[in-house]
């Protein structure tokens, strides 16, 4: 377990530090915007007149289609499940996000550009809804893996100090056989 957390921390810390010098912006009264490309870690939001695609920091959720076949295979390997089970977990992640963000929520962002295929602006950020960070909920439900771009948390906690908490959430979901871990061979 300790090796896995350390390897995870090293991989996440190696990801590019985007907008490190920018300040966090707090966007209140945000709403989920339905889009065909929405998934568990990237989805449309509207905060007042501001409409954009949000890509979550810290996590990667399973794909819900095979548009990114290599990534889907990598995710299946990570969770120790079939490709079909990975796609099902992708649908579950998308549906959990849609349900969790059914009312108003808070977005925290530095407006760091998140590459993607959307013609709309696409930024990295965090979502706080129902008393929790969305990326933590996805990990706890076994519908995400800690991976991707990191940043210091809004309270100043450094990402390298925060990453072990994310690894522990994933391990808890694994132990409890939640989400993608339900059919895992690991």
PDB file of C-alpha atoms in Angstrom, residues 6-186:
ATOM      1  CA  UNK A   6       4.424   6.804  -3.084  1.00  0.00           C
ATOM      2  CA  UNK A   7       4.297   5.792  -6.761  1.00  0.00           C
ATOM      3  CA  UNK A   8       1.015   7.626  -7.146  1.00  0.00           C
ATOM      4  CA  UNK A   9       2.445  10.733  -5.514  1.00  0.00           C
ATOM      5  CA  UNK A  10       5.496  10.667  -7.781  1.00  0.00           C
ATOM      6  CA  UNK A  11       3.346  10.309 -10.903  1.00  0.00           C
ATOM      7  CA  UNK A  12       1.006  13.119  -9.936  1.00  0.00           C
ATOM      8  CA  UNK A  13       3.836  15.430  -8.933  1.00  0.00           C
ATOM      9  CA  UNK A  14       5.462  14.836 -12.324  1.00  0.00           C
ATOM     10  CA  UNK A  15       2.363  16.252 -14.052  1.00  0.00           C
ATOM     11  CA  UNK A  16       2.746  19.843 -15.234  1.00  0.00           C
ATOM     12  CA  UNK A  17       1.982  22.490 -12.647  1.00  0.00           C
ATOM     13  CA  UNK A  18      -0.461  24.703 -14.513  1.00  0.00           C
ATOM     14  CA  UNK A  19      -1.269  28.231 -13.384  1.00  0.00           C
ATOM     15  CA  UNK A  20       0.765  27.756 -10.210  1.00  0.00           C
ATOM     16  CA  UNK A  21       1.100  31.516  -9.711  1.00  0.00           C
ATOM     17  CA  UNK A  22      -2.579  32.291 -10.272  1.00  0.00           C
ATOM     18  CA  UNK A  23      -4.977  32.827  -7.406  1.00  0.00           C
ATOM     19  CA  UNK A  24      -8.026  30.658  -6.820  1.00  0.00           C
ATOM     20  CA  UNK A  25     -11.306  32.117  -8.014  1.00  0.00           C
ATOM     21  CA  UNK A  26     -14.483  31.157  -6.191  1.00  0.00           C
ATOM     22  CA  UNK A  27     -17.504  30.807  -8.508  1.00  0.00           C
ATOM     23  CA  UNK A  28     -20.747  30.445  -6.586  1.00  0.00           C
ATOM     24  CA  UNK A  29     -24.236  29.359  -7.633  1.00  0.00           C
ATOM     25  CA  UNK A  30     -22.920  27.169 -10.437  1.00  0.00           C
ATOM     26  CA  UNK A  31     -25.093  24.706 -12.306  1.00  0.00           C
ATOM     27  CA  UNK A  32     -24.368  21.517 -14.239  1.00  0.00           C
ATOM     28  CA  UNK A  33     -24.836  21.942 -18.006  1.00  0.00           C
ATOM     29  CA  UNK A  34     -25.844  18.850 -19.954  1.00  0.00           C
ATOM     30  CA  UNK A  35     -23.512  18.180 -22.919  1.00  0.00           C
ATOM     31  CA  UNK A  36     -23.028  15.007 -25.004  1.00  0.00           C
ATOM     32  CA  UNK A  37     -19.336  14.863 -24.042  1.00  0.00           C
ATOM     33  CA  UNK A  38     -19.892  15.135 -20.265  1.00  0.00           C
ATOM     34  CA  UNK A  39     -18.255  12.412 -18.230  1.00  0.00           C
ATOM     35  CA  UNK A  40     -17.105  11.957 -14.660  1.00  0.00           C
ATOM     36  CA  UNK A  41     -14.087  14.252 -14.728  1.00  0.00           C
ATOM     37  CA  UNK A  42     -15.050  16.786 -17.412  1.00  0.00           C
ATOM     38  CA  UNK A  43     -18.444  18.439 -17.786  1.00  0.00           C
ATOM     39  CA  UNK A  44     -20.233  21.654 -18.636  1.00  0.00           C
ATOM     40  CA  UNK A  45     -20.938  24.248 -15.956  1.00  0.00           C
ATOM     41  CA  UNK A  46     -22.565  27.636 -15.857  1.00  0.00           C
ATOM     42  CA  UNK A  47     -21.809  30.177 -13.149  1.00  0.00           C
ATOM     43  CA  UNK A  48     -23.930  33.257 -13.773  1.00  0.00           C
ATOM     44  CA  UNK A  49     -23.300  34.298 -17.378  1.00  0.00           C
ATOM     45  CA  UNK A  50     -19.997  32.372 -17.449  1.00  0.00           C
ATOM     46  CA  UNK A  51     -20.299  29.015 -19.262  1.00  0.00           C
ATOM     47  CA  UNK A  52     -17.357  26.612 -19.699  1.00  0.00           C
ATOM     48  CA  UNK A  53     -16.189  23.012 -19.435  1.00  0.00           C
ATOM     49  CA  UNK A  54     -14.621  22.074 -16.111  1.00  0.00           C
ATOM     50  CA  UNK A  55     -11.912  19.394 -15.911  1.00  0.00           C
ATOM     51  CA  UNK A  56     -11.357  18.141 -12.370  1.00  0.00           C
ATOM     52  CA  UNK A  57      -7.912  18.347 -10.822  1.00  0.00           C
ATOM     53  CA  UNK A  58      -6.399  15.181  -9.290  1.00  0.00           C
ATOM     54  CA  UNK A  59      -8.561  12.432 -10.850  1.00  0.00           C
ATOM     55  CA  UNK A  60      -9.252  10.430 -13.974  1.00  0.00           C
ATOM     56  CA  UNK A  61     -12.604   8.693 -14.261  1.00  0.00           C
ATOM     57  CA  UNK A  62     -13.191   5.712 -16.555  1.00  0.00           C
ATOM     58  CA  UNK A  63     -14.224   6.570 -20.092  1.00  0.00           C
ATOM     59  CA  UNK A  64     -17.853   5.904 -21.055  1.00  0.00           C
ATOM     60  CA  UNK A  65     -16.948   5.156 -24.689  1.00  0.00           C
ATOM     61  CA  UNK A  66     -14.007   3.892 -26.716  1.00  0.00           C
ATOM     62  CA  UNK A  67     -13.041   7.241 -28.276  1.00  0.00           C
ATOM     63  CA  UNK A  68      -9.789   7.028 -26.310  1.00  0.00           C
ATOM     64  CA  UNK A  69      -9.113   3.295 -26.578  1.00  0.00           C
ATOM     65  CA  UNK A  70      -5.613   3.330 -25.116  1.00  0.00           C
ATOM     66  CA  UNK A  71      -6.759   5.312 -22.084  1.00  0.00           C
ATOM     67  CA  UNK A  72      -9.698   2.917 -21.594  1.00  0.00           C
ATOM     68  CA  UNK A  73      -7.328  -0.064 -21.693  1.00  0.00           C
ATOM     69  CA  UNK A  74      -5.029   1.648 -19.181  1.00  0.00           C
ATOM     70  CA  UNK A  75      -8.001   2.294 -16.893  1.00  0.00           C
ATOM     71  CA  UNK A  76      -9.159  -1.325 -17.176  1.00  0.00           C
ATOM     72  CA  UNK A  77      -5.676  -2.472 -16.210  1.00  0.00           C
ATOM     73  CA  UNK A  78      -5.542  -0.067 -13.255  1.00  0.00           C
ATOM     74  CA  UNK A  79      -8.836  -1.332 -11.825  1.00  0.00           C
ATOM     75  CA  UNK A  80      -8.205  -4.967 -12.789  1.00  0.00           C
ATOM     76  CA  UNK A  81     -11.466  -5.236 -14.741  1.00  0.00           C
ATOM     77  CA  UNK A  82     -12.603  -5.908 -18.296  1.00  0.00           C
ATOM     78  CA  UNK A  83     -12.947  -3.141 -20.841  1.00  0.00           C
ATOM     79  CA  UNK A  84     -16.725  -3.568 -20.655  1.00  0.00           C
ATOM     80  CA  UNK A  85     -16.660  -3.121 -16.867  1.00  0.00           C
ATOM     81  CA  UNK A  86     -14.506  -0.009 -17.310  1.00  0.00           C
ATOM     82  CA  UNK A  87     -17.077   1.509 -19.663  1.00  0.00           C
ATOM     83  CA  UNK A  88     -19.864   0.685 -17.203  1.00  0.00           C
ATOM     84  CA  UNK A  89     -17.898   2.450 -14.453  1.00  0.00           C
ATOM     85  CA  UNK A  90     -17.553   5.427 -16.801  1.00  0.00           C
ATOM     86  CA  UNK A  91     -21.345   5.618 -17.095  1.00  0.00           C
ATOM     87  CA  UNK A  92     -21.669   5.321 -13.311  1.00  0.00           C
ATOM     88  CA  UNK A  93     -19.168   8.164 -12.803  1.00  0.00           C
ATOM     89  CA  UNK A  94     -21.007  10.407 -15.268  1.00  0.00           C
ATOM     90  CA  UNK A  95     -24.345   9.630 -13.612  1.00  0.00           C
ATOM     91  CA  UNK A  96     -22.962  10.228 -10.099  1.00  0.00           C
ATOM     92  CA  UNK A  97     -21.633  13.625 -11.175  1.00  0.00           C
ATOM     93  CA  UNK A  98     -24.951  14.557 -12.801  1.00  0.00           C
ATOM     94  CA  UNK A  99     -26.846  13.544  -9.637  1.00  0.00           C
ATOM     95  CA  UNK A 100     -24.409  15.189  -7.206  1.00  0.00           C
ATOM     96  CA  UNK A 101     -24.448  18.429  -9.177  1.00  0.00           C
ATOM     97  CA  UNK A 102     -28.234  18.539  -9.520  1.00  0.00           C
ATOM     98  CA  UNK A 103     -28.491  21.802  -7.593  1.00  0.00           C
ATOM     99  CA  UNK A 104     -26.177  24.742  -7.112  1.00  0.00           C
ATOM    100  CA  UNK A 105     -22.534  24.123  -6.274  1.00  0.00           C
ATOM    101  CA  UNK A 106     -19.234  25.943  -5.809  1.00  0.00           C
ATOM    102  CA  UNK A 107     -16.414  25.898  -8.378  1.00  0.00           C
ATOM    103  CA  UNK A 108     -12.865  26.778  -7.407  1.00  0.00           C
ATOM    104  CA  UNK A 109     -10.595  27.450 -10.366  1.00  0.00           C
ATOM    105  CA  UNK A 110      -7.413  29.232 -11.376  1.00  0.00           C
ATOM    106  CA  UNK A 111      -8.687  29.332 -14.959  1.00  0.00           C
ATOM    107  CA  UNK A 112      -5.796  27.141 -16.067  1.00  0.00           C
ATOM    108  CA  UNK A 113      -6.550  25.923 -19.574  1.00  0.00           C
ATOM    109  CA  UNK A 114      -7.336  22.202 -19.724  1.00  0.00           C
ATOM    110  CA  UNK A 115      -6.631  20.730 -23.171  1.00  0.00           C
ATOM    111  CA  UNK A 116      -9.527  18.948 -24.796  1.00  0.00           C
ATOM    112  CA  UNK A 117     -11.735  18.730 -27.848  1.00  0.00           C
ATOM    113  CA  UNK A 118     -14.347  21.233 -26.698  1.00  0.00           C
ATOM    114  CA  UNK A 119     -14.807  24.468 -28.610  1.00  0.00           C
ATOM    115  CA  UNK A 120     -15.918  26.055 -25.324  1.00  0.00           C
ATOM    116  CA  UNK A 121     -13.394  27.358 -22.796  1.00  0.00           C
ATOM    117  CA  UNK A 122     -12.104  24.443 -20.699  1.00  0.00           C
ATOM    118  CA  UNK A 123     -10.508  24.992 -17.292  1.00  0.00           C
ATOM    119  CA  UNK A 124      -9.105  22.855 -14.503  1.00  0.00           C
ATOM    120  CA  UNK A 125     -10.895  23.227 -11.216  1.00  0.00           C
ATOM    121  CA  UNK A 126     -12.411  21.755  -8.093  1.00  0.00           C
ATOM    122  CA  UNK A 127     -16.093  21.355  -7.300  1.00  0.00           C
ATOM    123  CA  UNK A 128     -17.454  21.565  -3.778  1.00  0.00           C
ATOM    124  CA  UNK A 129     -20.987  20.189  -3.461  1.00  0.00           C
ATOM    125  CA  UNK A 130     -22.981  18.725  -0.614  1.00  0.00           C
ATOM    126  CA  UNK A 131     -20.152  19.347   1.847  1.00  0.00           C
ATOM    127  CA  UNK A 132     -17.406  17.489  -0.090  1.00  0.00           C
ATOM    128  CA  UNK A 133     -15.041  17.847  -2.986  1.00  0.00           C
ATOM    129  CA  UNK A 134     -16.386  16.007  -6.016  1.00  0.00           C
ATOM    130  CA  UNK A 135     -13.051  14.370  -6.868  1.00  0.00           C
ATOM    131  CA  UNK A 136     -12.906  12.868  -3.366  1.00  0.00           C
ATOM    132  CA  UNK A 137     -16.458  11.504  -3.734  1.00  0.00           C
ATOM    133  CA  UNK A 138     -15.541   9.879  -7.064  1.00  0.00           C
ATOM    134  CA  UNK A 139     -12.494   8.209  -5.494  1.00  0.00           C
ATOM    135  CA  UNK A 140     -14.464   7.048  -2.460  1.00  0.00           C
ATOM    136  CA  UNK A 141     -17.114   5.512  -4.717  1.00  0.00           C
ATOM    137  CA  UNK A 142     -14.500   3.632  -6.754  1.00  0.00           C
ATOM    138  CA  UNK A 143     -15.259   5.640  -9.884  1.00  0.00           C
ATOM    139  CA  UNK A 144     -11.940   7.440 -10.319  1.00  0.00           C
ATOM    140  CA  UNK A 145      -8.250   6.943  -9.911  1.00  0.00           C
ATOM    141  CA  UNK A 146      -5.856   9.564  -8.571  1.00  0.00           C
ATOM    142  CA  UNK A 147      -4.161  10.819 -11.718  1.00  0.00           C
ATOM    143  CA  UNK A 148      -3.720  13.985 -13.668  1.00  0.00           C
ATOM    144  CA  UNK A 149      -2.844  17.577 -13.067  1.00  0.00           C
ATOM    145  CA  UNK A 150      -2.317  18.657  -9.466  1.00  0.00           C
ATOM    146  CA  UNK A 151      -2.129  21.971  -7.691  1.00  0.00           C
ATOM    147  CA  UNK A 152      -1.949  23.305  -4.163  1.00  0.00           C
ATOM    148  CA  UNK A 153      -5.354  23.182  -2.521  1.00  0.00           C
ATOM    149  CA  UNK A 154      -7.288  26.424  -1.947  1.00  0.00           C
ATOM    150  CA  UNK A 155      -6.404  26.306   1.763  1.00  0.00           C
ATOM    151  CA  UNK A 156      -2.689  26.252   0.830  1.00  0.00           C
ATOM    152  CA  UNK A 157      -2.100  22.534   1.420  1.00  0.00           C
ATOM    153  CA  UNK A 158       0.606  21.381  -0.987  1.00  0.00           C
ATOM    154  CA  UNK A 159      -0.378  18.689  -3.460  1.00  0.00           C
ATOM    155  CA  UNK A 160       2.361  16.343  -2.254  1.00  0.00           C
ATOM    156  CA  UNK A 161       0.875  16.526   1.245  1.00  0.00           C
ATOM    157  CA  UNK A 162      -2.672  16.046  -0.075  1.00  0.00           C
ATOM    158  CA  UNK A 163      -2.024  13.092  -2.408  1.00  0.00           C
ATOM    159  CA  UNK A 164      -1.762  10.430   0.339  1.00  0.00           C
ATOM    160  CA  UNK A 165      -5.328  11.297   1.377  1.00  0.00           C
ATOM    161  CA  UNK A 166      -6.499  10.609  -2.185  1.00  0.00           C
ATOM    162  CA  UNK A 167      -4.613   7.314  -2.226  1.00  0.00           C
ATOM    163  CA  UNK A 168      -6.325   6.343   1.028  1.00  0.00           C
ATOM    164  CA  UNK A 169      -9.761   7.140  -0.449  1.00  0.00           C
ATOM    165  CA  UNK A 170      -9.012   4.937  -3.446  1.00  0.00           C
ATOM    166  CA  UNK A 171      -7.759   2.149  -1.175  1.00  0.00           C
ATOM    167  CA  UNK A 172     -10.955   2.359   0.885  1.00  0.00           C
ATOM    168  CA  UNK A 173     -13.085   1.976  -2.259  1.00  0.00           C
ATOM    169  CA  UNK A 174     -10.902  -0.950  -3.360  1.00  0.00           C
ATOM    170  CA  UNK A 175     -11.247  -2.661   0.008  1.00  0.00           C
ATOM    171  CA  UNK A 176     -15.011  -2.129   0.009  1.00  0.00           C
ATOM    172  CA  UNK A 177     -15.286  -3.311  -3.634  1.00  0.00           C
ATOM    173  CA  UNK A 178     -17.089  -0.160  -4.724  1.00  0.00           C
ATOM    174  CA  UNK A 179     -17.603   1.096  -8.273  1.00  0.00           C
ATOM    175  CA  UNK A 180     -15.031  -0.213 -10.726  1.00  0.00           C
ATOM    176  CA  UNK A 181     -13.434  -2.242  -7.934  1.00  0.00           C
ATOM    177  CA  UNK A 182     -16.602  -4.374  -7.563  1.00  0.00           C
ATOM    178  CA  UNK A 183     -15.454  -6.798 -10.287  1.00  0.00           C
ATOM    179  CA  UNK A 184     -11.728  -6.317  -9.863  1.00  0.00           C
ATOM    180  CA  UNK A 185      -9.367  -9.249 -10.111  1.00  0.00           C
ATOM    181  CA  UNK A 186      -6.968  -7.405  -7.799  1.00  0.00           C
TER     182      UNK A 186
END
